[in-house]
Amino acid sequence: MSTRPRRLAAKRTKIIEVSDSEDSASEANDNDEYKPTETRRRFIDRAAATVASGAGSRKRGKDSKSDASETKKKRAKQDKENALPNQSNNVTEAAVELPLSTELSQNEGVHSSIPATASSTTGRSSFWERRKVWSIHELLAETEQIQPTAARNIVQLFENENTIPFICRYRRDLVDHVTPERLRDIRNTYSEIVDLRKRAENIVNQLERENVLNTEIREELMCAKTNEELEFLYAPYKPASKGTLAERAKALGLQQHADSLLYGTAPKVQLASAIDPSNQDLATEEQIMVGICNIIIHSISKNTNVLEELRRLQTVQRIVLKCSKAKCTTVSKEGGKGKAASSGIADKKLDSSKFENYFNFQCDVKTIKPHQTLAINRGEKHKFLTVKVETNNYLKSDLIRFIWEQYMTEGLQYPLRREVFTRALEECYTKKLQPLLCRQVRAKLKEKAIRAAIEVFGKNLKQLLLISPLKGERILGIDPGYTNGCKLALISETADVLESSVIYPHGRHANRKGAEQKLVQLLSDHNCRVIALGNGTACRDTEMWLTALFQSGVLDSRSIRYSIVNENGASIYSCSVVATKEFPNMDMNLISAVSIARRLNDPLSEYVKIEPRHLGVGMYQHDVNEKMLSETLNDVVSECVSFVGVDLNTASLSVLKHIAGLSEKKAEKIIEHRTQKGPFKSRKDLLTVRSIGEKTYVQCAGFVRIEPLSVGGKLANPLDCTWVHPESYKLAEAIIGKCELKVSDIGKVRFIQRIKEFSISEQNLEELAGRHKLPIDRLKFVLVALQRELLQDYRVDLDKRPLFKQGLTRLEDLSVGDVVTGAVTNVTHFGAFVDIGVDRDGLIHKNHMNNIELSIGDRIIASVLKVDIQRRQLGLCLKNMQEETDTSFTLQTK
């Protein structure tokens, strides 16, 4: 059970009797963290009165508009006199409560069903009393646990439409040097906070139009720090649907009886007095009791104190998510596919065996993993699993005790009141509170899992895009297939298509001899030594065929190598408008082979042509919010393209549109400008492009460069080919002059060495920073940029090269204990998938990673833990990381 002290019910008599002289009572109230305060009682009194009236201000006629206006003016006057929750209050509690009693008595005609003192039992705890209206940067700092100064800077940068790549490279001193991934999370939180503020303002405006708003209510709504808290505060004011059981009971005139029983006010309720033989809904005492219970159930379920307690209990009590095999599904003998009975339709593309780990599964919701949540949700969606949220008896008893103390410790006590309240409370828990708890638990788990899946996808996509390009090689791309054959496309060192063809090594129309001759001829005619093989349909059969050619000596294993390339999205690209414009006269089946070859030549330039979600390097990406996923992945693509940088005079539209600060339309204008007026001579020429203003120029200028070859071999300003932003050109020139060097020497060995020597001296840094009035961090970045070789590729720093192979090992040839090497192809929260050169990727479960964090492209040494031939599964245990970056697979038997 919870160790937290239970909150005491608000004492109605204290509203009138408490005064400044009661020091001990005042101290007790201050020390009880969860006890409702008088100011809070006043706030809820008005909320309860508004709700209990059924119609409230929403149903007032024309005659009552003037009264509502006068009431609003009185409340406004009282709000000026009364202290706000976060201000000091020198007025006595009795003095504060007196106008409220007067106000309620004046509105007796509208709220006659609720006594002035009874509604105080719905008051919230002093937790709400301590709140104050926050600013966006304050809540951002608190939520993301960052320094207030950094939070203020981040808010200002985002308000000025600065991009994440620009901030992380050129303004990182303002944001405490956070990584792009961390800044992306902060940006998402910032957007949620902005939306929360807008939602709160909309609610305030709505309540103001309905004449139920005063300064105190406004303060409470504007203090909410999450959407959940805001909805709790807004719940008492939400108009109920006219078709609900509670609204029907109110329409029958049972509101006053229900409130008298709920709050224990005099006189005692007699059900017989409410019987109306002429109304079939009020003909018996049982019907009247049911109607009263429905009103009480509604009141309890909307009590913000109850909702807060329900949320608190979720954090202190044990809640279990249980899964079992759905009764409506069976496993067929033929293929093991799930078939559904009339109660549901299972997805025939999914095998029920994929969910067998969850056929008898239970886990505490505090420890369940994101991938487990996503798998369970998918299994439930396709009718393979039945999912339940189970709570222990302690949670129910704690909540019922809390609600009982909220209402039943005050007022008249008599059997009918206890009977009705007990019945209503049990039904309220069963029909309202328990389902609400289950929905909240499932919603939180889903939200957490979706965020984790998007995080994994973004991380994997970044690693895939930043794999080093294979420059200076001719590459033969193979898009494997059965019926339609294997499509071939051979590209030059500059990615131009040299020749294409189709061969048929598999299937009914197989012509292995002809396929062999055509393959050898293509490689020989164009002096090509590298093959890029797509990992789609027939990949392993084609790989086995290539292995046989190596073993028979048809292909020279000393010079020819092949690499498996991720072909996800290649078919979609081949049918796209972009591909049609690029290859107007080529068969779309062959375009996919060109894409596969180019993915090895320059992964970044080719992958950006495809929607990131089609690249298949995520975890349950088809089960997450598409909008959130697309936004995150587009940010990752922009970050990668920007950090790698592009040549302004040769970059394609597909790449250029992803540069920070640019859009597709702006990229089109840039390409149109260079087509009509020739190549750009300097970065500053961007300002002559229509639609490129100063703000856009600042964001994108540091990520585009002018390469010597694109302007005839000579640069107007060599700084245009570095990471140095144009805003720092004067600083860079000052550094170069201080080192007695020339701008034309940038990138030379002597230049780099001299800059390194200069950057070691702290005195030099402080002197330059003081003269130019810049932070030292920004100065250090300029020095780092000047130390790079001219045209050095950012991806070279990461050293993620493609893995080449010269043969395939069959899964049947492996045994437990074998030591293998391979490359990581995908990373999830539960482990990493590794291509070790067999016909199935092996899985290194996170428990067998030895606390080593892997990423796509990593070379690893692992031992075989499990070989399941029937299910085609391979389990591995990570032994060590492999230093070699360009090796073939090896197999060493222990």
JSON list of C-alpha atoms in Angstrom, two decimals, residues 72-82:
[
{"chain": "A", "resi": 72, "resn": "LYS", "atom": "CA", "xyz": [-19.20, 38.66, -13.62]},
{"chain": "A", "resi": 73, "resn": "LYS", "atom": "CA", "xyz": [-18.54, 42.26, -12.55]},
{"chain": "A", "resi": 74, "resn": "LYS", "atom": "CA", "xyz": [-18.84, 41.29, -8.89]},
{"chain": "A", "resi": 75, "resn": "ARG", "atom": "CA", "xyz": [-16.40, 38.40, -9.39]},
{"chain": "A", "resi": 76, "resn": "ALA", "atom": "CA", "xyz": [-13.96, 40.68, -11.15]},
{"chain": "A", "resi": 77, "resn": "LYS", "atom": "CA", "xyz": [-14.18, 43.14, -8.27]},
{"chain": "A", "resi": 78, "resn": "GLN", "atom": "CA", "xyz": [-13.66, 40.38, -5.72]},
{"chain": "A", "resi": 79, "resn": "ASP", "atom": "CA", "xyz": [-10.70, 39.02, -7.72]},
{"chain": "A", "resi": 80, "resn": "LYS", "atom": "CA", "xyz": [-8.97, 42.39, -7.43]},
{"chain": "A", "resi": 81, "resn": "GLU", "atom": "CA", "xyz": [-9.55, 42.43, -3.68]},
{"chain": "A", "resi": 82, "resn": "ASN", "atom": "CA", "xyz": [-8.61, 38.79, -3.09]}
]
